[in-house]
Amino acid sequence: MHRNSSNNRTFSYGLPVVMLCLAALLFSNILIYLYLDSLHQNDQQMVSFGVGCAPRHFKMVTMKNCTPWLQCPQIRVEVRKLKLIGQGAVKKVFFAEWRAQKVALFELSPPDYVEDFLHGLSMLQVLQGPLVVQLVGFCLEDHTLVTEHHPYGSLLNLDVVLAQARNQQHNTWQTRLRLAMDYVSILHYLHNSPAGRRVMCDSNSLEKTLSQFLLTTDFNLVVNDLDALPEVDQSRGSLVKCGHRELTGDFVAPEQLWPLRNEEKPFSDDLMPGYDEKTDIWKIPDVTQFLMGRVPGGDLVHFHLFQIHDECKNAEPRLRPSALDVLNVYTSVYSSMVRESAGVREL
């Protein structure tokens, strides 16, 4: 009789403890869900809205107020070049300073590329928002433009930046997958932009593609180089061709390759068929492979993304998913893996 009463007391004490643990686990999962939902809503807002300033204005992180884009007199007098930090076919890039703010100053290199320069500038103006590098000002007379400076540089520097002692805590599958989500978000934005359906043509190799994006100090991505963004308009039968030379290699989509190469016929730009934004989708798995690097949990991410990446590599462009389809899968995988890892910690 005494043993039964002791067992009853143990059961009566143990049951509230178990219920309390289950309630704590449920509560933590609810918090995680609300957090992930807020992240998803923020991502949707980032695609739709600007940085909070009126059109033709800018505000960098350390600034209190929005300021109109700088014009020729201000750029000539107030923007001070400090050092050359990059040079491409179209522009030279200088690390510069404006009123104690760090900025990037771009100057047209050879005059032969003035059309590309002006196209890139027009795209920067039209596409301003959180997914695009912030325009600070421009001078058409001098063929110069100024943007916000991002000290980590292009996405090519990702592994070097994450290897730095101060950033090693960010070298996780979570950070890297979020960068991949940023990348696909940018593609979705460009494919549904205020300037029409745009294709990233400066992406004929992995290295060239990575160089189009800047890594922010809070480990997000912004697209930086918009000099080659031709428009697709299916309603008018308007497709694009990325340049006038033959493209080769496994990185570019099959439809970007010369279709008569196996017949040993020389390349002809006039006979080369056009293509659409699905060329960007083909490249997503290769870019994500680079972004994920070699971190614990990365293999599991690749496992979860295998199916959608297989669809991205469909030889038939129309059967590939849209950037939004890919983004939805990435978001779902991120959310489920965060919940699973949190559940393991709770247990």
Short mmCIF file of C-alpha atoms in Angstrom, two decimals:
data_model
loop_
_atom_site.label_atom_id
_atom_site.label_comp_id
_atom_site.label_asym_id
_atom_site.label_seq_id
_atom_site.Cartn_x
_atom_site.Cartn_y
_atom_site.Cartn_z
CA MET A 1 0.00 0.00 0.00
CA HIS A 2 2.85 2.36 0.88
CA ARG A 3 4.62 1.47 -2.38
CA ASN A 4 1.50 2.34 -4.42
CA SER A 5 1.12 5.75 -2.77
CA SER A 6 4.80 6.48 -3.44
CA ASN A 7 4.36 5.55 -7.12
CA ASN A 8 1.29 7.74 -7.32
CA ARG A 9 3.19 10.72 -5.88
CA THR A 10 6.04 10.14 -8.36
CA PHE A 11 3.57 9.99 -11.23
CA SER A 12 1.74 13.09 -10.01
CA TYR A 13 5.05 15.02 -9.80
CA GLY A 14 6.40 13.65 -13.10
CA LEU A 15 3.34 14.43 -15.19
CA PRO A 16 3.51 18.23 -14.73
CA VAL A 17 7.23 18.17 -15.55
CA VAL A 18 6.60 16.28 -18.79
CA MET A 19 3.74 18.60 -19.70
CA LEU A 20 5.92 21.63 -18.94
CA CYS A 21 8.69 20.30 -21.22
CA LEU A 22 6.22 19.63 -24.03
CA ALA A 23 4.74 23.10 -23.63
CA ALA A 24 8.22 24.65 -23.75
CA LEU A 25 9.04 22.69 -26.91
CA LEU A 26 5.76 23.74 -28.53
CA PHE A 27 6.31 27.37 -27.55
CA SER A 28 9.85 27.38 -28.97
CA ASN A 29 8.60 25.93 -32.26
CA ILE A 30 5.93 28.63 -32.44
CA LEU A 31 8.59 31.31 -31.94
CA ILE A 32 10.76 29.76 -34.66
CA TYR A 33 7.78 29.65 -37.02
CA LEU A 34 6.93 33.31 -36.36
CA TYR A 35 10.58 34.30 -36.88
CA LEU A 36 10.85 32.42 -40.18
CA ASP A 37 7.52 33.82 -41.31
CA SER A 38 8.76 37.35 -40.61
CA LEU A 39 11.92 36.62 -42.60
CA HIS A 40 9.81 35.44 -45.53
CA GLN A 41 7.62 38.55 -45.36
CA ASN A 42 10.72 40.75 -45.26
CA ASP A 43 12.09 38.97 -48.32
CA GLN A 44 8.83 39.57 -50.18
CA GLN A 45 8.92 43.26 -49.20
CA MET A 46 12.54 43.53 -50.35
CA VAL A 47 11.52 42.44 -53.82
CA SER A 48 8.66 44.93 -54.00
CA PHE A 49 9.77 48.11 -52.22
CA GLY A 50 12.69 50.52 -52.24
CA VAL A 51 15.15 51.44 -49.53
CA GLY A 52 12.85 54.00 -47.88
CA CYS A 53 13.89 57.15 -49.74
CA ALA A 54 11.97 59.09 -52.37
CA PRO A 55 12.87 58.37 -56.01
CA ARG A 56 16.27 59.79 -57.08
CA HIS A 57 17.45 59.94 -53.46
CA PHE A 58 19.87 57.81 -51.43
CA LYS A 59 20.75 57.15 -47.81
CA MET A 60 23.71 55.06 -46.67
CA VAL A 61 23.82 53.23 -43.35
CA THR A 62 25.62 55.98 -41.44
CA MET A 63 23.42 58.78 -42.85
CA LYS A 64 20.43 60.18 -40.96
CA ASN A 65 18.55 61.66 -43.90
CA CYS A 66 17.89 60.87 -47.55
CA THR A 67 19.86 63.00 -50.01
CA PRO A 68 19.21 63.68 -53.74
CA TRP A 69 21.49 61.85 -56.14
CA LEU A 70 24.77 63.68 -56.63
CA GLN A 71 25.14 65.57 -59.91
CA CYS A 72 28.15 66.61 -61.99
CA PRO A 73 29.28 69.65 -59.92
CA GLN A 74 29.12 67.69 -56.66
CA ILE A 75 30.88 64.64 -58.05
CA ARG A 76 33.67 66.72 -59.56
CA VAL A 77 34.30 68.74 -56.39
CA GLU A 78 33.20 66.59 -53.45
CA VAL A 79 34.01 62.99 -54.47
CA ARG A 80 37.68 62.24 -53.81
CA LYS A 81 39.35 59.24 -55.46
CA LEU A 82 41.50 57.22 -53.07
CA LYS A 83 42.65 54.16 -55.03
CA LEU A 84 41.84 51.95 -58.00
CA ILE A 85 40.11 48.75 -56.81
CA GLY A 86 38.94 47.17 -60.05
CA GLN A 87 38.77 47.41 -63.81
CA GLY A 88 36.59 45.66 -66.36
CA ALA A 89 35.98 45.97 -70.06
CA VAL A 90 33.56 48.89 -69.56
CA LYS A 91 34.52 50.68 -66.32
CA LYS A 92 37.31 51.46 -63.89
CA VAL A 93 36.31 51.33 -60.21
CA PHE A 94 37.85 53.57 -57.55
CA PHE A 95 37.49 53.46 -53.80
CA ALA A 96 36.46 57.04 -53.04
CA GLU A 97 35.12 59.34 -50.34
CA TRP A 98 32.25 61.79 -50.24
CA ARG A 99 31.73 63.84 -47.07
CA ALA A 100 33.41 61.12 -44.96
CA GLN A 101 31.21 58.46 -46.57
CA LYS A 102 32.95 55.58 -48.35
CA VAL A 103 31.72 55.25 -51.92
CA ALA A 104 32.67 53.57 -55.20
CA LEU A 105 33.39 55.80 -58.18
CA PHE A 106 33.01 54.29 -61.66
CA GLU A 107 34.58 55.82 -64.76
CA LEU A 108 34.06 54.72 -68.35
CA SER A 109 37.23 53.01 -69.57
CA PRO A 110 37.33 53.07 -73.40
CA PRO A 111 34.78 55.28 -75.19
CA ASP A 112 33.85 52.30 -77.39
CA TYR A 113 31.68 50.96 -74.53
CA VAL A 114 29.67 54.12 -73.87
CA GLU A 115 26.41 52.37 -74.84
CA ASP A 116 27.05 49.59 -72.32
CA PHE A 117 27.89 52.19 -69.67
CA LEU A 118 24.70 54.16 -70.31
CA HIS A 119 22.61 50.98 -70.34
CA GLY A 120 24.04 49.93 -66.97
CA LEU A 121 23.35 53.39 -65.53
CA SER A 122 19.75 53.38 -66.79
CA MET A 123 19.19 49.94 -65.24
CA LEU A 124 20.63 51.16 -61.92
CA GLN A 125 18.19 54.06 -61.91
CA VAL A 126 15.10 52.02 -62.78
CA LEU A 127 15.86 48.99 -60.58
CA GLN A 128 16.85 50.78 -57.37
CA GLY A 129 15.87 48.76 -54.28
CA PRO A 130 17.31 46.56 -51.54
CA LEU A 131 18.45 43.89 -54.01
CA VAL A 132 20.44 46.35 -56.16
CA VAL A 133 23.54 48.33 -55.17
CA GLN A 134 22.54 51.82 -54.06
CA LEU A 135 23.11 54.58 -56.60
CA VAL A 136 24.62 57.73 -55.07
CA GLY A 137 24.88 59.87 -58.19
CA PHE A 138 26.09 60.15 -61.78
CA CYS A 139 27.46 62.58 -64.34
CA LEU A 140 26.58 61.90 -67.97
CA GLU A 141 28.99 64.55 -69.24
CA ASP A 142 31.99 62.85 -67.61
CA HIS A 143 30.66 59.28 -67.94
CA THR A 144 30.99 58.68 -64.20
CA LEU A 145 28.68 57.21 -61.58
CA VAL A 146 28.89 56.76 -57.81
CA THR A 147 27.46 53.92 -55.71
CA GLU A 148 27.60 52.80 -52.11
CA HIS A 149 30.86 51.01 -51.29
CA HIS A 150 30.80 47.45 -49.92
CA PRO A 151 34.21 46.64 -48.37
CA TYR A 152 33.90 42.85 -48.76
CA GLY A 153 33.82 43.26 -52.52
CA SER A 154 32.33 40.80 -54.97
CA LEU A 155 30.95 37.35 -54.25
CA LEU A 156 34.24 35.93 -55.53
CA ASN A 157 35.69 36.87 -52.13
CA LEU A 158 33.14 34.87 -50.10
CA ASP A 159 35.43 32.09 -48.83
CA VAL A 160 38.22 34.55 -47.98
CA VAL A 161 35.83 36.80 -46.06
CA LEU A 162 34.29 33.91 -44.11
CA ALA A 163 37.77 32.59 -43.25
CA GLN A 164 38.61 35.82 -41.39
CA ALA A 165 38.65 35.37 -37.61
CA ARG A 166 35.92 37.97 -37.04
CA ASN A 167 33.58 36.24 -39.52
CA GLN A 168 34.16 32.56 -38.84
CA GLN A 169 30.98 32.33 -36.76
CA HIS A 170 29.06 33.18 -39.95
CA ASN A 171 30.62 30.33 -41.93
CA THR A 172 27.58 28.08 -41.54
CA TRP A 173 25.08 26.41 -43.83
CA GLN A 174 22.49 28.92 -42.60
CA THR A 175 24.48 31.96 -43.77
CA ARG A 176 25.46 30.33 -47.03
CA LEU A 177 21.95 29.13 -47.86
CA ARG A 178 20.58 32.61 -47.12
CA LEU A 179 23.08 33.99 -49.65
CA ALA A 180 21.80 31.48 -52.20
CA MET A 181 18.27 32.65 -51.41
CA ASP A 182 19.40 36.24 -52.02
CA TYR A 183 20.90 35.22 -55.36
CA VAL A 184 17.68 33.55 -56.51
CA SER A 185 15.63 36.49 -55.15
CA ILE A 186 17.66 38.82 -57.36
CA LEU A 187 17.00 36.63 -60.41
CA HIS A 188 13.29 36.64 -59.59
CA TYR A 189 13.37 40.43 -59.32
CA LEU A 190 15.20 40.85 -62.63
CA HIS A 191 12.81 38.45 -64.38
CA ASN A 192 9.83 40.48 -63.11
CA SER A 193 11.33 43.94 -62.86
CA PRO A 194 9.90 47.44 -63.46
CA ALA A 195 12.11 47.47 -66.58
CA GLY A 196 10.60 44.26 -67.97
CA ARG A 197 11.93 40.71 -68.03
CA ARG A 198 15.71 41.05 -67.89
CA VAL A 199 18.36 38.38 -68.48
CA MET A 200 21.81 38.40 -66.86
CA CYS A 201 24.09 38.19 -69.89
CA ASP A 202 27.37 38.86 -68.06
CA SER A 203 27.25 35.29 -66.75
CA ASN A 204 29.08 33.10 -69.24
CA SER A 205 31.27 31.55 -66.52
CA LEU A 206 30.97 30.97 -62.80
CA GLU A 207 33.64 33.57 -62.05
CA LYS A 208 31.98 36.19 -64.26
CA THR A 209 28.59 35.50 -62.65
CA LEU A 210 29.95 35.82 -59.11
CA SER A 211 31.63 39.12 -59.99
CA GLN A 212 28.21 40.67 -60.70
CA PHE A 213 27.21 40.53 -57.02
CA LEU A 214 28.52 42.35 -53.94
CA LEU A 215 28.68 40.88 -50.45
CA THR A 216 27.40 43.26 -47.77
CA THR A 217 28.88 43.45 -44.27
CA ASP A 218 25.70 41.89 -42.83
CA PHE A 219 26.08 38.97 -45.28
CA ASN A 220 23.47 39.72 -47.87
CA LEU A 221 23.84 40.12 -51.62
CA VAL A 222 23.17 43.03 -53.95
CA VAL A 223 23.56 42.92 -57.71
CA ASN A 224 26.13 45.44 -58.88
CA ASP A 225 26.91 45.15 -62.59
CA LEU A 226 23.89 45.79 -64.80
CA ASP A 227 25.67 46.67 -68.05
CA ALA A 228 24.34 43.60 -69.90
CA LEU A 229 20.66 43.12 -69.08
CA PRO A 230 18.76 42.65 -72.36
CA GLU A 231 14.97 42.40 -72.24
CA VAL A 232 12.85 39.40 -73.17
CA ASP A 233 9.33 40.12 -74.41
CA GLN A 234 7.52 36.90 -75.26
CA SER A 235 4.39 38.78 -76.38
CA ARG A 236 6.40 40.38 -79.20
CA GLY A 237 8.52 37.30 -79.82
CA SER A 238 11.55 39.24 -78.61
CA LEU A 239 14.34 36.97 -77.34
CA VAL A 240 17.96 37.79 -76.44
CA LYS A 241 21.47 36.77 -77.39
CA CYS A 242 24.33 37.37 -74.96
CA GLY A 243 26.89 38.96 -77.25
CA HIS A 244 27.77 38.29 -80.84
CA ARG A 245 30.41 35.61 -80.31
CA GLU A 246 30.11 31.87 -79.90
CA LEU A 247 29.68 30.71 -76.31
CA THR A 248 31.19 27.45 -75.10
CA GLY A 249 31.49 25.35 -71.95
CA ASP A 250 29.19 23.53 -69.53
CA PHE A 251 28.29 26.57 -67.44
CA VAL A 252 26.14 28.25 -70.10
CA ALA A 253 22.74 26.79 -70.92
CA PRO A 254 22.45 24.36 -73.88
CA GLU A 255 20.38 26.83 -75.90
CA GLN A 256 23.27 29.32 -75.67
CA LEU A 257 25.58 26.97 -77.56
CA TRP A 258 25.94 27.05 -81.34
CA PRO A 259 23.40 24.43 -82.51
CA LEU A 260 25.38 23.48 -85.63
CA ARG A 261 28.69 22.86 -83.88
CA ASN A 262 28.42 19.08 -84.33
CA GLU A 263 28.02 19.60 -88.07
CA GLU A 264 31.30 21.55 -88.04
CA LYS A 265 29.65 24.63 -89.50
CA PRO A 266 31.27 27.93 -88.51
CA PHE A 267 29.44 30.12 -86.00
CA SER A 268 27.12 32.74 -87.44
CA ASP A 269 25.51 35.34 -85.20
CA ASP A 270 22.76 35.84 -87.77
CA LEU A 271 21.81 32.15 -87.64
CA MET A 272 22.18 31.79 -83.87
CA PRO A 273 18.72 31.45 -82.26
CA GLY A 274 17.69 33.69 -79.38
CA TYR A 275 16.73 32.53 -75.89
CA ASP A 276 15.04 33.79 -72.73
CA GLU A 277 15.54 34.13 -68.96
CA LYS A 278 15.59 30.37 -68.43
CA THR A 279 19.34 30.54 -69.19
CA ASP A 280 19.69 32.12 -65.72
CA ILE A 281 17.80 29.20 -64.16
CA TRP A 282 20.21 26.68 -65.70
CA LYS A 283 23.11 28.30 -63.80
CA ILE A 284 21.50 28.32 -60.34
CA PRO A 285 22.78 24.89 -59.19
CA ASP A 286 26.39 25.77 -60.06
CA VAL A 287 26.24 29.10 -58.25
CA THR A 288 24.60 27.51 -55.19
CA GLN A 289 27.24 24.76 -55.19
CA PHE A 290 29.89 27.47 -54.83
CA LEU A 291 27.92 29.43 -52.23
CA MET A 292 27.40 26.41 -49.96
CA GLY A 293 31.13 25.65 -49.85
CA ARG A 294 32.20 22.89 -47.45
CA VAL A 295 30.47 23.40 -44.12
CA PRO A 296 28.72 21.02 -41.71
CA GLY A 297 25.14 20.57 -42.87
CA GLY A 298 25.97 21.54 -46.43
CA ASP A 299 25.58 17.98 -47.72
CA LEU A 300 22.08 17.81 -46.24
CA VAL A 301 21.19 21.08 -47.98
CA HIS A 302 22.36 19.66 -51.32
CA PHE A 303 20.30 16.52 -50.67
CA HIS A 304 17.13 18.56 -50.10
CA LEU A 305 17.81 20.71 -53.19
CA PHE A 306 18.64 17.81 -55.50
CA GLN A 307 15.18 17.61 -57.12
CA ILE A 308 14.77 21.33 -57.86
CA HIS A 309 18.36 21.55 -59.13
CA ASP A 310 17.71 18.59 -61.42
CA GLU A 311 14.74 20.50 -62.83
CA CYS A 312 16.92 23.59 -63.33
CA LYS A 313 19.22 21.49 -65.52
CA ASN A 314 16.45 20.33 -67.86
CA ALA A 315 17.70 20.57 -71.44
CA GLU A 316 14.30 21.96 -72.47
CA PRO A 317 14.14 25.59 -71.26
CA ARG A 318 10.35 25.75 -70.93
CA LEU A 319 10.41 22.79 -68.51
CA ARG A 320 12.76 24.52 -66.07
CA PRO A 321 11.19 26.14 -63.01
CA SER A 322 10.91 29.88 -62.57
CA ALA A 323 13.18 31.72 -60.16
CA LEU A 324 10.21 32.06 -57.80
CA ASP A 325 9.68 28.28 -57.87
CA VAL A 326 13.31 27.77 -56.90
CA LEU A 327 13.12 30.45 -54.20
CA ASN A 328 10.07 28.80 -52.66
CA VAL A 329 11.92 25.48 -52.41
CA TYR A 330 15.02 27.15 -50.94
CA THR A 331 12.86 28.94 -48.34
CA SER A 332 11.05 25.72 -47.44
CA VAL A 333 14.32 23.80 -47.05
CA TYR A 334 15.83 26.55 -44.92
CA SER A 335 12.77 26.71 -42.66
CA SER A 336 12.49 22.95 -42.20
CA MET A 337 16.20 22.52 -41.47
CA VAL A 338 16.13 25.35 -38.90
CA ARG A 339 13.13 23.75 -37.21
CA GLU A 340 14.77 20.33 -37.21
CA SER A 341 18.01 21.63 -35.71
CA ALA A 342 16.06 23.59 -33.08
CA GLY A 343 14.03 20.49 -32.22
CA VAL A 344 17.19 18.45 -31.74
CA ARG A 345 18.58 21.10 -29.38
CA GLU A 346 15.34 21.15 -27.36
CA LEU A 347 15.34 17.35 -27.01
#
